[in-house]
Coordinates of C-alpha atoms in Angstrom, one line a residue:
X8 CA 202.3 127.3 -49.3
X9 CA 201.6 125.1 -52.3
X10 CA 198.6 126.2 -54.5
X11 CA 197.0 122.5 -54.8
X12 CA 196.0 123.2 -51.2
X13 CA 192.3 122.4 -50.4
X14 CA 190.5 124.9 -48.0
X15 CA 187.3 124.4 -46.5
X16 CA 185.6 127.8 -46.1
X17 CA 182.8 128.5 -43.7
X18 CA 180.7 131.7 -43.6
X19 CA 181.4 132.0 -47.3
X20 CA 178.2 133.7 -47.9
X21 CA 178.9 136.5 -45.3
X22 CA 180.8 139.7 -45.4
X23 CA 184.1 138.4 -44.4
X24 CA 183.8 135.0 -45.9
X25 CA 183.0 136.2 -49.4
X26 CA 186.0 138.6 -49.4
X27 CA 188.2 135.7 -48.3
X28 CA 186.7 133.4 -50.8
X29 CA 187.6 135.8 -53.7
X30 CA 191.0 136.3 -52.2
X31 CA 191.8 132.6 -52.2
X32 CA 190.5 131.9 -55.6
X33 CA 192.5 134.7 -57.0
X34 CA 195.6 133.0 -55.3
X35 CA 194.6 129.7 -57.2
X36 CA 193.9 127.6 -54.1
X37 CA 191.0 125.0 -54.4
X38 CA 188.0 126.2 -52.2
X39 CA 185.1 124.1 -50.7
X40 CA 182.5 125.9 -49.0
X41 CA 179.9 125.0 -46.7
X42 CA 176.6 126.8 -46.4
X43 CA 172.9 126.3 -45.9
X44 CA 170.5 125.5 -48.6
X45 CA 168.5 128.9 -47.7
X46 CA 171.8 130.9 -47.7
X47 CA 171.5 134.1 -49.7
X48 CA 174.2 133.8 -52.3
X49 CA 174.4 137.3 -53.7
X50 CA 177.9 137.8 -52.4
X51 CA 179.3 135.1 -53.9
X52 CA 176.9 134.0 -57.1
X53 CA 179.7 134.8 -59.4
X54 CA 182.2 132.6 -57.8
X55 CA 179.7 129.5 -57.3
X56 CA 181.0 127.7 -60.4
X57 CA 184.7 128.0 -59.0
X58 CA 184.1 126.0 -55.8
X59 CA 182.5 122.7 -54.4
X60 CA 179.6 123.7 -52.3
X61 CA 177.9 121.5 -49.5
X62 CA 174.6 122.3 -47.9
X63 CA 175.0 121.5 -44.3
X64 CA 171.2 121.5 -43.3
X65 CA 170.5 118.5 -46.0
X66 CA 173.9 117.0 -46.2
X67 CA 176.1 115.3 -43.5
X68 CA 178.9 117.9 -42.3
X69 CA 181.4 115.3 -42.7
X70 CA 180.8 114.6 -46.4
X71 CA 182.9 117.3 -47.6
X72 CA 185.8 115.7 -45.7
X73 CA 184.9 112.3 -47.0
X74 CA 185.0 113.5 -50.6
X75 CA 187.7 116.1 -50.7
X76 CA 191.1 116.1 -49.0
X77 CA 190.7 119.1 -46.8
X78 CA 194.3 120.5 -45.9
X79 CA 192.9 123.4 -44.0
X80 CA 189.8 124.8 -42.3
X81 CA 188.9 128.7 -42.6
X82 CA 186.2 129.0 -40.2
X83 CA 184.3 132.6 -40.5
X84 CA 181.0 131.4 -39.7
X85 CA 179.6 133.3 -36.6
X86 CA 176.2 134.7 -35.1
X87 CA 176.3 138.2 -33.6
X88 CA 173.4 137.4 -31.4
X89 CA 171.4 140.6 -32.8
X90 CA 167.7 140.8 -33.3
X91 CA 166.6 139.5 -29.8
X92 CA 168.0 136.0 -30.9
X93 CA 168.3 133.4 -28.3
X94 CA 171.4 132.5 -26.4
X95 CA 170.9 128.9 -27.9
X96 CA 171.0 130.2 -31.5
X97 CA 174.2 132.2 -30.7
X98 CA 176.0 129.3 -29.1
X99 CA 174.8 126.5 -31.6
X100 CA 176.7 128.6 -34.5
X101 CA 179.7 130.0 -32.5
X102 CA 180.4 126.8 -30.4
X103 CA 178.7 123.8 -31.3
X104 CA 178.9 124.3 -35.2
X105 CA 182.6 125.1 -34.7
X106 CA 183.1 121.9 -32.7
X107 CA 181.5 119.7 -35.4
X108 CA 183.9 121.1 -38.0
X109 CA 187.0 120.5 -35.5
X110 CA 185.6 116.9 -34.9
X111 CA 185.6 116.3 -38.7
X112 CA 189.0 117.9 -39.1
X113 CA 190.3 115.7 -36.5
X114 CA 188.9 112.8 -37.8
X115 CA 189.9 113.2 -41.3
X116 CA 193.5 114.3 -40.5
X117 CA 193.3 118.3 -41.5
X118 CA 196.5 120.0 -40.9
X119 CA 195.5 123.4 -39.9
X120 CA 192.4 125.1 -38.4
X121 CA 191.9 129.0 -38.8
X122 CA 189.6 130.6 -36.5
X123 CA 188.2 134.1 -36.5
X124 CA 187.9 135.5 -33.0
X125 CA 187.0 138.7 -31.4
X126 CA 188.9 141.3 -29.5
X127 CA 186.1 142.2 -27.2
X128 CA 186.2 140.9 -23.7
X129 CA 185.1 137.3 -22.7
X130 CA 182.1 138.3 -20.7
X131 CA 180.7 141.4 -22.6
X132 CA 178.1 139.5 -24.3
X133 CA 176.6 136.4 -25.4
X134 CA 178.8 136.5 -28.7
X135 CA 182.0 137.3 -27.2
X136 CA 181.6 134.6 -24.5
X137 CA 180.7 131.9 -27.2
X138 CA 183.7 132.9 -29.3
X139 CA 186.0 132.7 -26.4
X140 CA 184.8 129.5 -25.4
X141 CA 185.5 128.1 -28.8
X142 CA 189.2 129.2 -28.5
X143 CA 189.5 127.5 -25.5
X144 CA 188.4 124.1 -26.9
X145 CA 190.8 124.8 -29.9
X146 CA 193.7 125.4 -27.7
X147 CA 192.9 122.2 -25.8
X148 CA 192.9 120.3 -29.2
X149 CA 195.9 122.2 -30.8
X150 CA 198.2 119.0 -29.9
X151 CA 196.2 117.4 -32.9
X152 CA 195.6 119.8 -35.2
X153 CA 197.4 123.3 -35.8
X154 CA 195.4 126.2 -34.6
X155 CA 195.8 129.9 -35.9
X156 CA 193.2 132.4 -34.3
X157 CA 192.9 135.6 -35.8
X158 CA 191.3 138.2 -33.6
X159 CA 189.5 141.0 -35.5
X160 CA 189.1 144.5 -35.0
X161 CA 186.3 146.6 -36.5
X162 CA 186.0 145.6 -40.1
X163 CA 184.3 147.7 -42.8
X164 CA 184.1 147.7 -46.6
X165 CA 181.8 147.2 -49.5
X166 CA 179.1 144.3 -49.1
X167 CA 178.6 144.3 -45.4
X168 CA 175.5 143.7 -43.6
X169 CA 172.9 146.5 -43.3
X170 CA 172.5 145.6 -39.6
X171 CA 176.0 146.5 -39.0
X172 CA 177.0 150.0 -37.9
X173 CA 178.9 151.5 -40.9
X174 CA 176.5 150.3 -43.5
X175 CA 173.6 151.2 -41.3
X176 CA 175.0 155.0 -41.1
X177 CA 175.7 154.8 -45.0
X178 CA 171.8 153.5 -45.7
X179 CA 170.8 156.6 -43.5
X180 CA 172.9 159.0 -45.8
X181 CA 171.8 157.4 -48.9
X182 CA 168.1 158.0 -48.0
X183 CA 169.0 161.6 -46.9
X184 CA 167.5 160.9 -43.4
X185 CA 166.9 164.0 -41.4
X186 CA 169.3 162.8 -38.5
X187 CA 171.2 159.9 -37.3
X188 CA 170.9 159.6 -33.7
X189 CA 174.2 158.5 -32.0
X190 CA 176.2 158.2 -28.9
X191 CA 178.7 160.9 -27.9
X192 CA 181.2 158.8 -29.8
X193 CA 184.0 159.0 -27.6
X194 CA 184.5 155.0 -28.1
X195 CA 188.0 154.3 -29.7
X196 CA 188.0 151.6 -32.2
X197 CA 190.8 150.2 -34.8
X198 CA 188.8 150.5 -37.9
X199 CA 190.3 148.1 -40.4
X200 CA 189.5 147.6 -44.1
X201 CA 188.5 144.3 -45.4
X202 CA 191.3 143.9 -47.7
X203 CA 194.0 144.1 -44.9
X204 CA 192.1 141.6 -43.2
X205 CA 192.1 139.2 -46.0
X206 CA 195.8 140.0 -46.6
X207 CA 196.8 138.8 -43.1
X208 CA 194.6 135.5 -43.7
X209 CA 196.6 134.9 -46.8
X210 CA 200.0 135.8 -45.1
X211 CA 199.2 133.5 -42.2
X212 CA 198.0 130.6 -44.5
X213 CA 201.2 131.0 -46.7
X214 CA 203.6 131.0 -43.4
X215 CA 201.5 128.5 -41.4
X216 CA 204.0 125.6 -41.4
X217 CA 206.4 128.0 -39.7
X218 CA 203.9 128.6 -36.9
X219 CA 203.7 127.0 -33.6
X220 CA 200.7 124.4 -32.8
X221 CA 198.6 127.3 -31.2
X222 CA 199.1 130.9 -32.0
X223 CA 196.7 134.0 -32.0
X224 CA 197.1 137.4 -34.0
X225 CA 195.4 140.5 -33.5
X226 CA 194.3 141.8 -36.7
X227 CA 193.9 145.8 -36.8
X228 CA 195.7 148.7 -38.1
X229 CA 197.5 149.6 -34.8
X230 CA 195.7 153.0 -34.9
X231 CA 192.7 154.1 -32.7
X232 CA 190.0 156.4 -34.0
X233 CA 187.1 157.7 -31.9
X234 CA 183.6 156.4 -33.4
X235 CA 182.8 160.2 -33.7
X236 CA 185.7 161.2 -36.0
X237 CA 184.9 158.0 -38.1
X238 CA 181.5 158.9 -38.6
X239 CA 182.0 162.7 -39.4
X240 CA 184.9 161.5 -41.8
X241 CA 182.4 159.1 -43.2
X242 CA 179.8 161.8 -44.1
X243 CA 182.2 164.2 -45.5
X244 CA 183.7 161.5 -47.8
X245 CA 179.9 160.6 -48.7
X246 CA 179.3 164.0 -49.6
X247 CA 182.5 164.4 -51.6
X248 CA 181.9 161.3 -53.6
X249 CA 178.1 161.4 -53.8
X250 CA 176.8 164.8 -53.1
X251 CA 175.5 166.8 -50.2
X252 CA 172.8 165.5 -47.7
X253 CA 170.6 167.2 -45.2
X254 CA 171.3 164.3 -42.6
X255 CA 172.5 165.8 -39.3
X256 CA 174.7 163.6 -37.1
X257 CA 173.1 163.9 -33.7
X258 CA 176.1 162.8 -31.4
X259 CA 174.8 162.5 -27.8
X260 CA 171.3 161.6 -28.7
X261 CA 171.3 158.3 -27.3
X262 CA 173.3 156.6 -24.4
X263 CA 176.1 154.5 -24.2
X264 CA 175.0 150.7 -24.0
X265 CA 175.7 149.0 -20.6
X266 CA 179.1 147.7 -20.7
X267 CA 180.1 149.9 -23.6
X268 CA 183.8 149.3 -24.2
X269 CA 185.3 152.9 -24.6
X270 CA 188.7 151.5 -25.9
X271 CA 190.4 148.4 -27.3
X272 CA 193.9 147.0 -27.0
X273 CA 195.2 145.8 -30.4
X274 CA 198.7 144.8 -30.5
X275 CA 199.5 143.7 -34.3
X276 CA 203.4 143.2 -33.9
X277 CA 203.3 139.6 -34.4
X278 CA 201.6 140.1 -37.8
X279 CA 204.1 142.9 -38.5
X280 CA 207.2 140.6 -37.7
X281 CA 206.0 138.1 -40.5
X282 CA 205.6 141.0 -42.8
X283 CA 202.2 142.2 -42.7
X284 CA 201.0 145.7 -42.7
X285 CA 197.9 147.6 -43.1
X286 CA 198.1 149.5 -46.3
X287 CA 194.6 151.1 -46.8
X288 CA 194.2 154.6 -45.3
X289 CA 191.0 155.4 -43.5
X290 CA 190.4 158.1 -46.2
X291 CA 190.7 155.6 -49.1
X292 CA 189.0 152.8 -47.4
X293 CA 185.9 155.0 -46.9
X294 CA 185.9 156.0 -50.4
X295 CA 186.0 152.6 -51.7
X296 CA 183.2 151.6 -49.2
X297 CA 181.2 154.2 -50.6
X298 CA 181.5 153.8 -54.2
X299 CA 181.0 149.9 -54.1
X300 CA 178.2 149.8 -51.3

């Protein structure tokens, strides 16, 4: 893939998007980002002088496509539906905003649309339903624009939102909380370090011209770990790196959520055939997360 390609990135101020922005700039690509004028830019403040930025709440979304020749879209913006947010708010971000970008890409002959999806079941919650519905629209339009969807498993790493599971547990350890109330922790998840997710994006972008009109890739290490083992490892690693804490891990103190997924199915063979592999071992990823959080 030529380095003079221009990529439009959404969600650049978020956890995934900020790491992806760093990766794209390091590779020498030209990047245009969409954000809100009110977005918290702490993750990418040091990079803003290297990108062209458009505030979609005060400028027409199409302006970025009119003023820049957008070769590919990398769409990472999403709404998880936490904090009792309405169905409308989640669907507005995960479906309608995505469709607005898709419309602009079609109008201005953008070649490829990279979408971030989830491995969660379609009807698990509002978030997973809205994400799955957007993929159906992308599939319908893939005869007009190439679509590459990355179905991400449980990412972790430095700079994640405190409302997410791993950063929240870390915050409890940092504050030396007396206990962390958890479920039994039998859920199996594929915990993948953020750098390995970014390398999957990079590889697929470089090989996109050889891919079909529509393709989906599971992005995970291929190894399942129980939530209990992950959290116990996190605490052990924290104490090695930072120091002993009094915090007790109270497994079984809270019940599983309704509809809790006890395991996930991750098949990363399609990525591995293209030459990708997860390189960050869990212990190493936990150390890097703790040191840089």
